[in-house]
CSV table of C-alpha atoms (C1' of nucleotides) in Angstrom, one decimal:
chain,number,residue,atom,x,y,z
K,1,UNK,CA,0.2,-0.3,0.0
K,2,UNK,CA,1.7,2.3,-1.1
K,3,UNK,CA,0.3,5.7,0.0
K,4,UNK,CA,2.1,9.0,-0.5
K,5,UNK,CA,1.5,10.8,2.9
K,6,UNK,CA,2.0,9.2,6.7
K,7,UNK,CA,2.0,10.3,9.9
K,8,UNK,CA,4.6,11.0,10.6
K,9,UNK,CA,6.6,8.7,12.4
K,10,UNK,CA,6.1,8.2,16.2
K,11,UNK,CA,2.6,10.2,15.9
K,12,UNK,CA,-0.8,8.8,15.3
K,13,UNK,CA,-4.5,9.2,14.2
K,14,UNK,CA,-7.4,9.0,16.4
K,15,UNK,CA,-9.9,7.7,14.3
K,16,UNK,CA,-12.9,5.8,15.4
K,17,UNK,CA,-13.7,4.0,17.9
K,18,UNK,CA,-10.3,5.4,19.1
K,19,UNK,CA,-11.1,8.8,18.7
K,20,UNK,CA,-14.7,8.3,21.4
K,21,UNK,CA,-12.5,6.4,23.9
K,22,UNK,CA,-10.1,9.6,24.2
K,23,UNK,CA,-13.4,12.0,24.2
K,24,UNK,CA,-15.2,10.4,26.9
K,25,UNK,CA,-12.0,10.2,28.8
K,26,UNK,CA,-10.9,13.8,28.0
K,27,UNK,CA,-14.9,14.3,29.4
K,28,UNK,CA,-14.3,12.1,32.7
K,29,UNK,CA,-11.0,14.4,33.4
K,30,UNK,CA,-12.9,17.6,32.9
K,31,UNK,CA,-15.7,16.5,35.8
K,32,UNK,CA,-13.2,14.9,38.0
K,33,UNK,CA,-10.9,17.9,38.0
K,34,UNK,CA,-13.6,20.5,38.3
K,35,UNK,CA,-15.1,18.3,41.7
K,36,UNK,CA,-11.2,18.6,43.2
K,37,UNK,CA,-11.5,22.4,42.4
K,38,UNK,CA,-9.4,22.6,39.8
K,39,UNK,CA,-9.6,24.6,36.9
K,40,UNK,CA,-8.0,24.4,33.1
K,41,UNK,CA,-5.1,25.8,31.4
K,42,UNK,CA,-4.5,26.2,28.0
K,43,UNK,CA,-1.1,27.5,26.4
K,44,UNK,CA,0.7,27.5,23.4
K,45,UNK,CA,1.7,23.9,22.0
K,46,UNK,CA,5.6,25.8,21.4
K,47,UNK,CA,7.4,27.8,24.0
K,48,UNK,CA,10.8,30.1,23.8
K,49,UNK,CA,13.4,27.3,24.1
K,50,UNK,CA,14.9,29.0,26.5
K,51,UNK,CA,11.7,28.7,29.4
K,52,UNK,CA,12.5,24.4,29.3
K,53,UNK,CA,16.0,24.6,29.3
K,54,UNK,CA,15.6,26.7,32.7
K,55,UNK,CA,12.2,24.9,33.6
K,56,UNK,CA,13.3,21.5,33.1
K,57,UNK,CA,17.0,21.9,33.1
K,58,UNK,CA,19.4,21.7,30.7
K,59,UNK,CA,21.7,18.5,32.3
K,60,UNK,CA,18.0,16.3,31.2
K,61,UNK,CA,17.3,14.2,28.3
K,62,UNK,CA,14.5,16.3,27.6
K,63,UNK,CA,16.3,19.1,26.9
K,64,UNK,CA,19.6,17.4,25.6
K,65,UNK,CA,17.8,15.3,23.1
K,66,UNK,CA,14.3,15.2,23.0
K,67,UNK,CA,13.3,18.7,22.3
K,68,UNK,CA,11.8,19.7,18.9
K,69,UNK,CA,13.5,22.9,18.3
K,70,UNK,CA,13.5,25.6,15.7
K,71,UNK,CA,14.1,29.0,15.0
K,72,UNK,CA,11.3,30.5,13.4
K,73,UNK,CA,11.1,33.2,10.1
K,74,UNK,CA,12.8,36.1,13.2
K,75,UNK,CA,15.5,33.8,14.4
K,76,UNK,CA,13.7,32.8,17.2
K,77,UNK,CA,14.7,30.0,19.0
K,78,UNK,CA,11.2,28.1,19.2
K,79,UNK,CA,9.8,23.9,20.7
K,80,UNK,CA,7.3,22.6,20.8
K,81,UNK,CA,6.0,22.0,24.4
K,82,UNK,CA,8.2,18.6,25.6
K,83,UNK,CA,5.8,18.9,29.3
K,84,UNK,CA,3.2,20.6,30.6
K,85,UNK,CA,4.5,22.0,33.6
K,86,UNK,CA,7.1,25.1,33.0
K,87,UNK,CA,4.5,26.6,30.3
K,88,UNK,CA,2.0,26.8,32.9
K,89,UNK,CA,4.1,28.9,35.6
K,90,UNK,CA,5.1,30.5,32.8
K,91,UNK,CA,1.7,31.5,32.3
K,92,UNK,CA,0.8,31.7,35.6
K,93,UNK,CA,3.6,34.5,35.8
K,94,UNK,CA,2.8,36.5,33.3
K,95,UNK,CA,-1.1,36.6,34.3
K,96,UNK,CA,0.4,36.8,37.5
K,97,UNK,CA,-2.2,34.6,38.9
K,98,UNK,CA,0.1,33.8,41.6
K,99,UNK,CA,-0.5,37.4,43.4
K,100,UNK,CA,-4.2,36.0,44.1
K,101,UNK,CA,-2.9,32.9,46.8
K,102,UNK,CA,-2.7,29.1,46.1
K,103,UNK,CA,-3.4,28.2,42.5
K,104,UNK,CA,-5.3,24.8,41.2
K,105,UNK,CA,-4.9,24.4,37.8
K,106,UNK,CA,-4.6,21.0,35.3
K,107,UNK,CA,-4.2,21.0,31.6
K,108,UNK,CA,-5.0,18.4,28.8
K,109,UNK,CA,-3.0,18.4,25.9
K,110,UNK,CA,-0.3,17.6,23.3
K,111,UNK,CA,3.3,16.9,24.5
K,112,UNK,CA,6.1,16.6,21.8
K,113,UNK,CA,9.3,14.6,22.3
K,114,UNK,CA,12.1,13.5,19.5
K,115,UNK,CA,12.3,9.4,20.8
K,116,UNK,CA,12.8,6.3,19.3
K,117,UNK,CA,9.1,5.2,19.1
K,118,UNK,CA,7.7,2.3,20.5
K,119,UNK,CA,4.4,1.0,22.5
K,120,UNK,CA,3.0,3.6,24.9
K,121,UNK,CA,5.3,6.4,23.6
K,122,UNK,CA,4.8,8.2,20.8
K,123,UNK,CA,6.9,11.4,19.1
K,124,UNK,CA,3.4,13.4,19.8
K,125,UNK,CA,1.3,12.4,23.0
K,126,UNK,CA,-0.5,13.8,25.4
K,127,UNK,CA,-0.8,14.4,28.8
K,128,UNK,CA,-3.8,15.4,31.7
K,129,UNK,CA,-1.7,16.6,34.6
K,130,UNK,CA,-2.6,19.4,37.7
K,131,UNK,CA,-0.5,21.8,39.3
K,132,UNK,CA,-1.3,22.5,42.9
K,133,UNK,CA,1.0,25.9,44.1
K,134,UNK,CA,1.0,27.4,47.5
K,135,UNK,CA,0.6,24.7,49.4
K,136,UNK,CA,3.7,23.1,51.6
K,137,UNK,CA,1.9,20.5,53.4
K,138,UNK,CA,1.8,17.4,52.7
K,139,UNK,CA,-2.4,17.9,52.0
K,140,UNK,CA,-1.9,18.8,49.5
K,141,UNK,CA,0.4,15.9,47.8
K,142,UNK,CA,-2.5,13.6,49.0
K,143,UNK,CA,-4.9,16.2,47.0
K,144,UNK,CA,-3.1,15.6,43.9
K,145,UNK,CA,-2.5,11.6,44.6
K,146,UNK,CA,-5.8,11.7,45.3
K,147,UNK,CA,-7.2,13.2,42.1
K,148,UNK,CA,-4.8,10.9,39.6
K,149,UNK,CA,-6.0,7.5,42.2
K,150,UNK,CA,-9.9,8.7,41.2
K,151,UNK,CA,-9.0,8.6,37.9
K,152,UNK,CA,-8.1,5.5,37.7
K,153,UNK,CA,-10.6,3.9,40.3
K,154,UNK,CA,-13.3,5.3,38.6
K,155,UNK,CA,-12.1,3.0,35.3
K,156,UNK,CA,-12.0,-0.1,38.4
K,157,UNK,CA,-8.4,0.0,37.2
K,158,UNK,CA,-7.3,-2.2,39.4
K,159,UNK,CA,-3.6,-3.9,38.2
K,160,UNK,CA,-2.4,-0.5,38.7
K,161,UNK,CA,0.5,0.0,41.8
K,162,UNK,CA,0.8,3.3,43.5
K,163,UNK,CA,4.6,4.1,43.9
K,164,UNK,CA,6.2,6.5,46.6
K,165,UNK,CA,9.0,8.3,48.0
K,166,UNK,CA,10.7,11.1,48.9
K,167,UNK,CA,13.9,12.4,47.5
K,168,UNK,CA,14.8,15.6,49.5
K,169,UNK,CA,15.1,18.8,49.5
K,170,UNK,CA,18.2,20.4,48.6
K,171,UNK,CA,19.5,20.5,52.6
K,172,UNK,CA,19.3,16.9,52.2
K,173,UNK,CA,20.0,15.4,49.1
K,174,UNK,CA,24.0,16.6,48.6
K,175,UNK,CA,24.5,14.5,51.8
K,176,UNK,CA,22.9,11.7,50.0
K,177,UNK,CA,24.0,12.0,47.2
K,178,UNK,CA,28.1,12.3,48.6
K,179,UNK,CA,27.2,9.3,50.7
K,180,UNK,CA,26.8,7.6,47.3
K,181,UNK,CA,29.7,8.6,45.5
K,182,UNK,CA,31.2,7.6,48.6
K,183,UNK,CA,29.4,3.6,48.6
K,184,UNK,CA,29.8,3.8,44.7
K,185,UNK,CA,33.3,4.6,44.0
K,186,UNK,CA,35.6,1.8,44.9
K,187,UNK,CA,33.7,-0.4,43.2
K,188,UNK,CA,32.8,1.5,39.5
K,189,UNK,CA,35.4,-0.7,38.1
K,190,UNK,CA,33.5,-3.6,39.1
K,191,UNK,CA,30.2,-2.0,37.9
K,192,UNK,CA,28.2,-1.5,34.4
K,193,UNK,CA,29.9,1.2,31.9
K,194,UNK,CA,26.2,2.7,32.0
K,195,UNK,CA,26.5,3.2,36.4
K,196,UNK,CA,30.5,4.5,35.2
K,197,UNK,CA,28.7,8.0,33.5
K,198,UNK,CA,26.0,8.2,35.9
K,199,UNK,CA,27.8,8.9,38.9
K,200,UNK,CA,29.1,12.1,37.4
K,201,UNK,CA,25.6,13.3,36.6
K,202,UNK,CA,22.8,11.9,38.6
K,203,UNK,CA,24.2,9.7,41.4
K,204,UNK,CA,20.7,9.1,42.1
K,205,UNK,CA,20.0,7.2,39.1
K,206,UNK,CA,22.2,4.8,40.1
K,207,UNK,CA,19.5,3.0,41.9
K,208,UNK,CA,17.7,2.3,38.9
K,209,UNK,CA,20.3,0.5,37.1
K,210,UNK,CA,18.6,-3.0,36.5
K,211,UNK,CA,22.0,-4.1,35.0
K,212,UNK,CA,22.7,-7.9,37.1
K,213,UNK,CA,26.2,-6.7,37.1
K,214,UNK,CA,25.2,-3.8,39.6
K,215,UNK,CA,22.4,-5.1,42.0
K,216,UNK,CA,24.8,-5.9,45.0
K,217,UNK,CA,26.1,-3.1,45.4
K,218,UNK,CA,22.7,-1.2,44.6
K,219,UNK,CA,21.0,-3.5,47.0
K,220,UNK,CA,23.8,-2.6,49.5
K,221,UNK,CA,23.8,1.0,49.4
K,222,UNK,CA,22.8,3.5,51.5
K,223,UNK,CA,19.3,4.4,52.0
K,224,UNK,CA,17.9,7.7,51.2
K,225,UNK,CA,14.9,8.2,53.5
K,226,UNK,CA,18.1,7.1,56.2
K,227,UNK,CA,19.1,10.8,55.1
K,228,UNK,CA,16.9,13.0,55.1
K,229,UNK,CA,16.5,16.1,57.4
K,230,UNK,CA,13.3,16.4,60.0
K,231,UNK,CA,11.3,18.7,57.5
K,232,UNK,CA,11.6,16.2,55.1
K,233,UNK,CA,10.6,13.2,57.1
K,234,UNK,CA,7.9,14.4,58.9
K,235,UNK,CA,6.3,16.0,55.6
K,236,UNK,CA,7.0,12.1,54.2
K,237,UNK,CA,5.1,10.6,57.2
K,238,UNK,CA,2.5,13.0,57.3
K,239,UNK,CA,1.7,12.1,53.6
K,240,UNK,CA,1.8,8.4,53.9
K,241,UNK,CA,-0.6,8.6,57.5
K,242,UNK,CA,-2.8,11.4,55.2
K,243,UNK,CA,-2.9,7.9,52.2
K,244,UNK,CA,-3.3,5.2,55.0
K,245,UNK,CA,-6.8,7.9,56.5
K,246,UNK,CA,-7.6,7.5,52.4
K,247,UNK,CA,-7.3,4.2,51.7
K,248,UNK,CA,-5.2,4.6,48.9
K,249,UNK,CA,-2.8,1.5,48.9
K,250,UNK,CA,1.1,2.6,47.9
K,251,UNK,CA,4.5,0.8,47.7
K,252,UNK,CA,7.2,2.4,49.1
K,253,UNK,CA,10.0,2.9,46.1
K,254,UNK,CA,13.2,4.1,46.6
K,255,UNK,CA,13.7,3.5,43.2
K,256,UNK,CA,11.7,6.3,41.8
K,257,UNK,CA,14.1,9.0,41.4
K,258,UNK,CA,12.5,11.1,38.4
K,259,UNK,CA,14.2,12.1,35.5
K,260,UNK,CA,13.6,16.0,35.7
K,261,UNK,CA,15.6,18.5,38.0
K,262,UNK,CA,12.8,20.3,39.2
K,263,UNK,CA,11.6,17.3,41.6
K,264,UNK,CA,12.2,17.7,45.7
K,265,UNK,CA,10.4,15.9,48.6
K,266,UNK,CA,7.2,13.9,47.4
K,267,UNK,CA,7.7,11.7,44.0
K,268,UNK,CA,5.3,9.2,43.7
K,269,UNK,CA,4.2,6.8,39.7
K,270,UNK,CA,1.5,5.1,39.0
K,271,UNK,CA,2.1,2.3,37.4
K,272,UNK,CA,0.4,-1.0,35.4
K,273,UNK,CA,2.2,-4.0,33.9
K,274,UNK,CA,-0.3,-4.4,30.6
K,275,UNK,CA,2.0,-1.3,29.2
K,276,UNK,CA,5.0,-3.3,28.8
K,277,UNK,CA,8.2,-1.5,29.5
K,278,UNK,CA,6.7,1.7,29.9
K,279,UNK,CA,5.4,1.0,32.6
K,280,UNK,CA,4.6,4.2,34.0
K,281,UNK,CA,1.0,5.7,33.6
K,282,UNK,CA,1.1,8.6,35.7
K,283,UNK,CA,4.1,10.1,36.9
K,284,UNK,CA,4.6,13.1,39.7
K,285,UNK,CA,6.1,15.2,42.9
K,286,UNK,CA,6.7,17.8,45.2
K,287,UNK,CA,9.0,21.0,42.9
K,288,UNK,CA,9.1,23.6,45.6
K,289,UNK,CA,12.1,25.7,43.6
K,290,UNK,CA,10.4,25.7,40.4
K,291,UNK,CA,8.3,29.1,40.2
K,292,UNK,CA,11.2,30.7,41.6
K,293,UNK,CA,13.8,29.3,39.7
K,294,UNK,CA,11.6,30.7,36.7
K,295,UNK,CA,11.4,34.4,38.3
K,296,UNK,CA,8.7,33.8,40.4
K,297,UNK,CA,7.7,33.7,43.6
K,298,UNK,CA,8.7,31.4,46.2
K,299,UNK,CA,6.1,29.0,46.1
K,300,UNK,CA,5.7,25.7,46.8
K,301,UNK,CA,4.0,23.2,43.8
K,302,UNK,CA,3.1,19.8,44.1
K,303,UNK,CA,1.3,17.7,40.4
K,304,UNK,CA,2.1,15.3,38.3
K,305,UNK,CA,0.9,14.3,34.4
K,306,UNK,CA,-0.9,11.2,33.3
K,307,UNK,CA,-0.2,9.4,29.7
K,308,UNK,CA,-3.6,9.5,28.2
K,309,UNK,CA,-2.4,7.0,25.8
K,310,UNK,CA,-1.2,4.5,28.1
K,311,UNK,CA,-4.2,5.4,30.4
K,312,UNK,CA,-6.4,4.2,27.3
K,313,UNK,CA,-4.3,0.8,26.9
K,314,UNK,CA,-4.8,0.2,30.3
K,315,UNK,CA,-8.3,0.1,30.0
K,316,UNK,CA,-8.4,-1.8,26.5
K,317,UNK,CA,-6.7,-4.6,28.3
K,318,UNK,CA,-9.7,-4.5,30.7
K,319,UNK,CA,-12.6,-4.8,28.9
K,320,UNK,CA,-11.7,-5.1,25.2
K,321,UNK,CA,-15.1,-6.2,24.0
K,322,UNK,CA,-18.3,-4.4,25.7
K,323,UNK,CA,-20.9,-4.1,23.8
K,324,UNK,CA,-22.6,-0.5,24.0
K,325,UNK,CA,-25.5,-0.4,24.4
K,326,UNK,CA,-28.7,0.5,22.1
K,327,UNK,CA,-29.6,4.4,21.6
K,328,UNK,CA,-30.7,6.3,19.1
K,329,UNK,CA,-32.7,5.2,15.8
K,330,UNK,CA,-31.6,4.3,12.1
K,331,UNK,CA,-34.3,5.9,9.6
K,332,UNK,CA,-35.2,4.4,7.1
K,333,UNK,CA,-36.3,4.6,3.4
K,334,UNK,CA,-37.2,2.6,0.9
K,335,UNK,CA,-36.8,4.2,-2.6
K,336,UNK,CA,-36.3,8.0,-3.2
K,337,UNK,CA,-39.6,9.0,-3.2
K,338,UNK,CA,-40.0,7.4,0.4
K,339,UNK,CA,-36.2,9.6,1.2
K,340,UNK,CA,-37.8,13.7,0.4
K,341,UNK,CA,-40.9,12.4,2.7
K,342,UNK,CA,-38.1,11.1,5.3
K,343,UNK,CA,-35.3,14.3,4.5
K,344,UNK,CA,-37.5,16.5,6.8
K,345,UNK,CA,-38.0,14.7,9.5
K,346,UNK,CA,-34.3,13.5,9.8
K,347,UNK,CA,-33.4,16.8,10.0
K,348,UNK,CA,-36.2,17.5,13.0
K,349,UNK,CA,-35.4,14.7,14.4
K,350,UNK,CA,-31.8,15.5,15.1
K,351,UNK,CA,-33.3,19.2,15.7
K,352,UNK,CA,-35.0,17.3,18.9
K,353,UNK,CA,-34.0,14.2,19.7
K,354,UNK,CA,-30.9,14.0,21.9
K,355,UNK,CA,-30.0,10.6,21.3
K,356,UNK,CA,-28.2,10.1,17.1
K,357,UNK,CA,-30.4,10.2,14.5
K,358,UNK,CA,-28.4,7.9,11.8
K,359,UNK,CA,-30.0,7.3,8.5
K,360,UNK,CA,-28.3,6.1,4.5
K,361,UNK,CA,-28.9,7.5,1.8
K,362,UNK,CA,-28.2,4.8,-0.5
K,363,UNK,CA,-30.4,2.4,-3.0
K,364,UNK,CA,-30.6,0.1,-0.5
K,365,UNK,CA,-32.3,-3.0,0.7
K,366,UNK,CA,-34.5,-3.4,4.2
K,367,UNK,CA,-32.3,-6.0,5.2
K,368,UNK,CA,-28.9,-3.9,4.5
K,369,UNK,CA,-30.1,-0.8,6.3
K,370,UNK,CA,-30.9,-3.3,9.5
K,371,UNK,CA,-27.8,-4.4,8.9
K,372,UNK,CA,-26.3,-1.2,8.9
K,373,UNK,CA,-28.8,-0.1,12.4
K,374,UNK,CA,-27.3,-2.3,14.1
K,375,UNK,CA,-24.3,-1.4,13.0
K,376,UNK,CA,-25.1,1.8,14.4
K,377,UNK,CA,-26.2,0.0,17.8
K,378,UNK,CA,-29.6,2.4,17.3
K,379,UNK,CA,-32.5,1.3,19.1
K,380,UNK,CA,-35.2,2.2,17.0
K,381,UNK,CA,-35.3,1.7,13.1
K,382,UNK,CA,-37.5,3.8,11.4
K,383,UNK,CA,-38.9,2.0,8.4
K,384,UNK,CA,-40.7,4.1,5.7
K,385,UNK,CA,-42.0,2.0,2.4
K,386,UNK,CA,-44.0,2.6,-0.3
K,387,UNK,CA,-46.7,0.7,1.6
K,388,UNK,CA,-46.7,3.1,4.9
K,389,UNK,CA,-46.3,5.7,2.6
K,390,UNK,CA,-50.2,5.4,0.8
K,391,UNK,CA,-51.4,4.8,4.6
K,392,UNK,CA,-49.5,8.4,6.2
K,393,UNK,CA,-47.8,6.2,8.9
K,394,UNK,CA,-44.2,4.6,9.1
K,395,UNK,CA,-42.9,1.6,10.9
K,396,UNK,CA,-41.4,1.7,14.5
K,397,UNK,CA,-39.1,-1.0,15.2
K,398,UNK,CA,-38.0,-1.4,18.3
K,399,UNK,CA,-34.9,-3.2,17.6
K,400,UNK,CA,-33.8,-4.9,21.0
K,401,UNK,CA,-37.5,-6.3,21.6
K,402,UNK,CA,-37.4,-6.8,17.8
K,403,UNK,CA,-41.3,-5.4,17.5
K,404,UNK,CA,-42.8,-3.4,15.1
K,405,UNK,CA,-46.0,-0.4,15.5
K,406,UNK,CA,-47.0,1.7,13.2
K,407,UNK,CA,-47.0,5.8,14.1
K,408,UNK,CA,-48.6,8.2,12.5
K,409,UNK,CA,-46.6,10.8,10.0
K,410,UNK,CA,-48.6,13.1,9.4
K,411,UNK,CA,-47.7,15.2,12.2
K,412,UNK,CA,-44.3,15.4,12.8
K,413,UNK,CA,-44.1,16.7,16.7
K,414,UNK,CA,-46.7,13.8,17.4
K,415,UNK,CA,-43.5,11.5,15.6
K,416,UNK,CA,-41.0,13.2,18.3
K,417,UNK,CA,-43.5,12.9,20.8
K,418,UNK,CA,-44.3,9.4,19.9
K,419,UNK,CA,-40.3,9.3,20.2
K,420,UNK,CA,-39.4,10.9,23.3
K,421,UNK,CA,-42.1,8.7,25.4
K,422,UNK,CA,-40.7,5.8,24.0
K,423,UNK,CA,-37.2,7.3,25.6
K,424,UNK,CA,-35.4,8.7,22.9
V,1,G,C1',20.9,7.7,19.8
V,2,U,C1',22.0,1.8,19.9
V,3,G,C1',20.3,-3.5,19.2
V,4,A,C1',17.5,-7.3,17.5
V,5,C,C1',13.2,-8.9,15.0
V,6,U,C1',9.2,-7.7,10.7
V,7,G,C1',6.9,-4.9,6.7
V,8,U,C1',2.3,-9.8,1.1
V,9,A,C1',-5.9,-7.5,0.2
V,10,G,C1',-9.0,-2.3,5.3
V,11,C,C1',-7.7,-6.3,9.8
V,12,U,C1',-5.2,-10.9,10.5
V,13,C,C1',-1.0,-13.6,8.5
V,14,A,C1',-0.7,-17.8,4.5
V,15,G,C1',3.0,-18.7,0.4
V,16,U,C1',6.4,-19.1,-3.5
V,17,U,C1',13.6,-24.2,-3.3
V,18,G,C1',14.1,-17.0,-7.5
V,19,G,C1',9.7,-18.6,-13.2
V,20,U,C1',3.6,-17.6,-16.4
V,21,U,C1',-2.7,-15.2,-14.1
V,22,A,C1',-0.4,-13.8,-5.1
V,23,G,C1',-4.5,-17.4,-1.8
V,24,A,C1',-7.2,-18.1,3.2
V,25,G,C1',-10.3,-16.8,7.2
V,26,C,C1',-12.8,-11.7,8.6
V,27,G,C1',-14.4,-7.3,7.4
V,28,U,C1',-16.8,-4.3,2.7
V,29,C,C1',-20.6,-5.4,-1.1
V,30,G,C1',-24.3,-7.9,-3.9
V,31,G,C1',-27.7,-11.9,-4.1
V,32,U,C1',-30.3,-16.2,-1.3
V,33,C,C1',-34.9,-13.4,0.9
V,34,U,C1',-39.9,-7.2,-3.9
V,35,G,C1',-40.4,-5.1,3.2
V,36,U,C1',-37.9,-7.2,8.9
V,37,G,C1',-31.3,-6.8,11.9
V,38,G,C1',-25.7,-9.4,14.5
V,39,A,C1',-27.0,-16.4,11.3
V,40,U,C1',-26.1,-20.3,7.0
V,41,C,C1',-25.6,-20.6,1.7
V,42,C,C1',-23.7,-19.0,-3.1
V,43,G,C1',-20.9,-15.2,-6.2
V,44,A,C1',-18.0,-9.7,-6.6
V,45,A,C1',-14.7,-6.4,-5.6
V,46,G,C1',-10.4,-5.5,-3.1
V,47,G,C1',-3.0,-6.7,-4.0
V,48,U,C1',3.3,-1.1,-7.5
V,49,C,C1',4.1,-8.3,-2.0
V,50,G,C1',6.8,-0.9,2.3
V,51,C,C1',9.5,2.7,-1.2
V,52,G,C1',14.3,2.3,-4.1
V,53,A,C1',18.9,0.6,-6.4
V,54,G,C1',21.7,-4.0,-7.4
V,55,U,C1',22.4,-9.6,-8.4
V,56,U,C1',19.6,-12.2,-12.7
V,57,C,C1',17.1,-14.5,-18.4
V,58,G,C1',13.8,-13.1,-15.2
V,59,A,C1',12.4,-10.7,-8.3
V,60,U,C1',7.4,-10.6,-4.0
V,61,U,C1',11.2,-14.6,-3.0
V,62,C,C1',18.0,-13.0,-2.5
V,63,U,C1',21.7,-8.6,-1.5
V,64,C,C1',21.5,-3.7,-0.4
V,65,G,C1',19.7,1.2,1.4
V,66,U,C1',15.4,3.9,2.9
V,67,C,C1',11.5,4.5,5.3
V,68,A,C1',7.4,1.8,8.9
V,69,G,C1',6.2,-0.8,13.1
V,70,U,C1',7.2,-4.0,17.2
V,71,C,C1',10.4,-5.7,21.4
V,72,A,C1',14.9,-4.5,24.3
V,73,C,C1',18.2,-0.8,26.3
V,74,C,C1',18.5,5.0,27.0
V,75,C,C1',14.6,7.5,29.0
V,76,C,C1',9.8,9.5,30.2
V,77,A,C1',3.6,9.6,30.5
RNA sequence: GUGACUGUAGCUCAGUUGGUUAGAGCGUCGGUCUGUGGAUCCGAAGGUCGCGAGUUCGAUUCUCGUCAGUCACCCCA
């Protein structure tokens, strides 16, 4: 199949019925976020490149090799949004939203990362996320985690796991870094090449190594938890008991480190086994220093980002073939004359009914049209042929109970009332 | 960015030790059934065998390149 054009590598089209599932997910997200008192923010799909370099961190993979960066016609360096947090903070600063006190925002839309695509990883993907600004305490951490967990729970997904960790703050993390370096340095010669590189760039990442060679050294490494300073420990302990009280199960996972520079204290991840190597569907944490580092006031913040494609994959793994309930009506005209009579009725039904009205305008037999009605999962069929035309009536067939009844065609209004009464 | 595997009809896949007209199931369309539905049976349409080059008398088959997909690494949503 030599199509001339294809979607660019790593991008995908959402066609029915997948587009419908995405739509439904978005609708639920809007309702859920509103229930938690969050309001939506939309920002441009591209921003100044410098915003991401400063916001995400110059040493991160995102900035070093994954950004879609281009120069516009006047030579400005712009970048397609690789993540939402920095733009949200930028916009909040630009519109002085922090002056109003604590701020709760959510976003939903595409991000772009130049990566090698594979299952659950795309160059354009869609994220839903929330940012909660202005609360330094663990209540805010609980709030955003609950919100994410509600979404998962609301869909009845049972194999999702909440992983939790604290990576300390700028007071205690340096000491832990030093301790890690001190622990690993004597053994570097026997460890993986990967780890030798990591110790320079991000010693915390050593803990993440899956290389069997490294395992003994990782296991004997000092635990971060024992290095937490008193305030960080207190924060972490409080969050854990809050989660217990809220009935949200979690696993302490010291290997969750987060790749973006701005995280501190709480970090968490929701994972699912159905996603394969990209098991993380939602990741977030606290980033108290970010607003200030982007030139704003000292505003604490916590939030998460959730991958919508991956979320949909979880849903599909769960209920692959649940049949949609029947809904709406299929208008069936047999012959040209019946079509002319039915066309204005279809128009009126579409103005009036909330359920969908389906219609096919080809010259087809009744059998074929009923098959189409089935495909559309219509609840009723309104059949108009020469017999009915002569009698000034139509046949209203209940496709679920397989029963017919005749309805008068004279008044469209009466017909509509009948249909509404019938549950449309 | 690295490595491995894959690429034949709308979908899932056969197949050709290189040889005239490339197959099946599902789906679509039509008939069976002048007008009552996810079934049966019959039939039809639908393919530059991802794209390009090379080897060869001849390539869908072999080789190389390229594009795309899958998986792992890296990293993340």
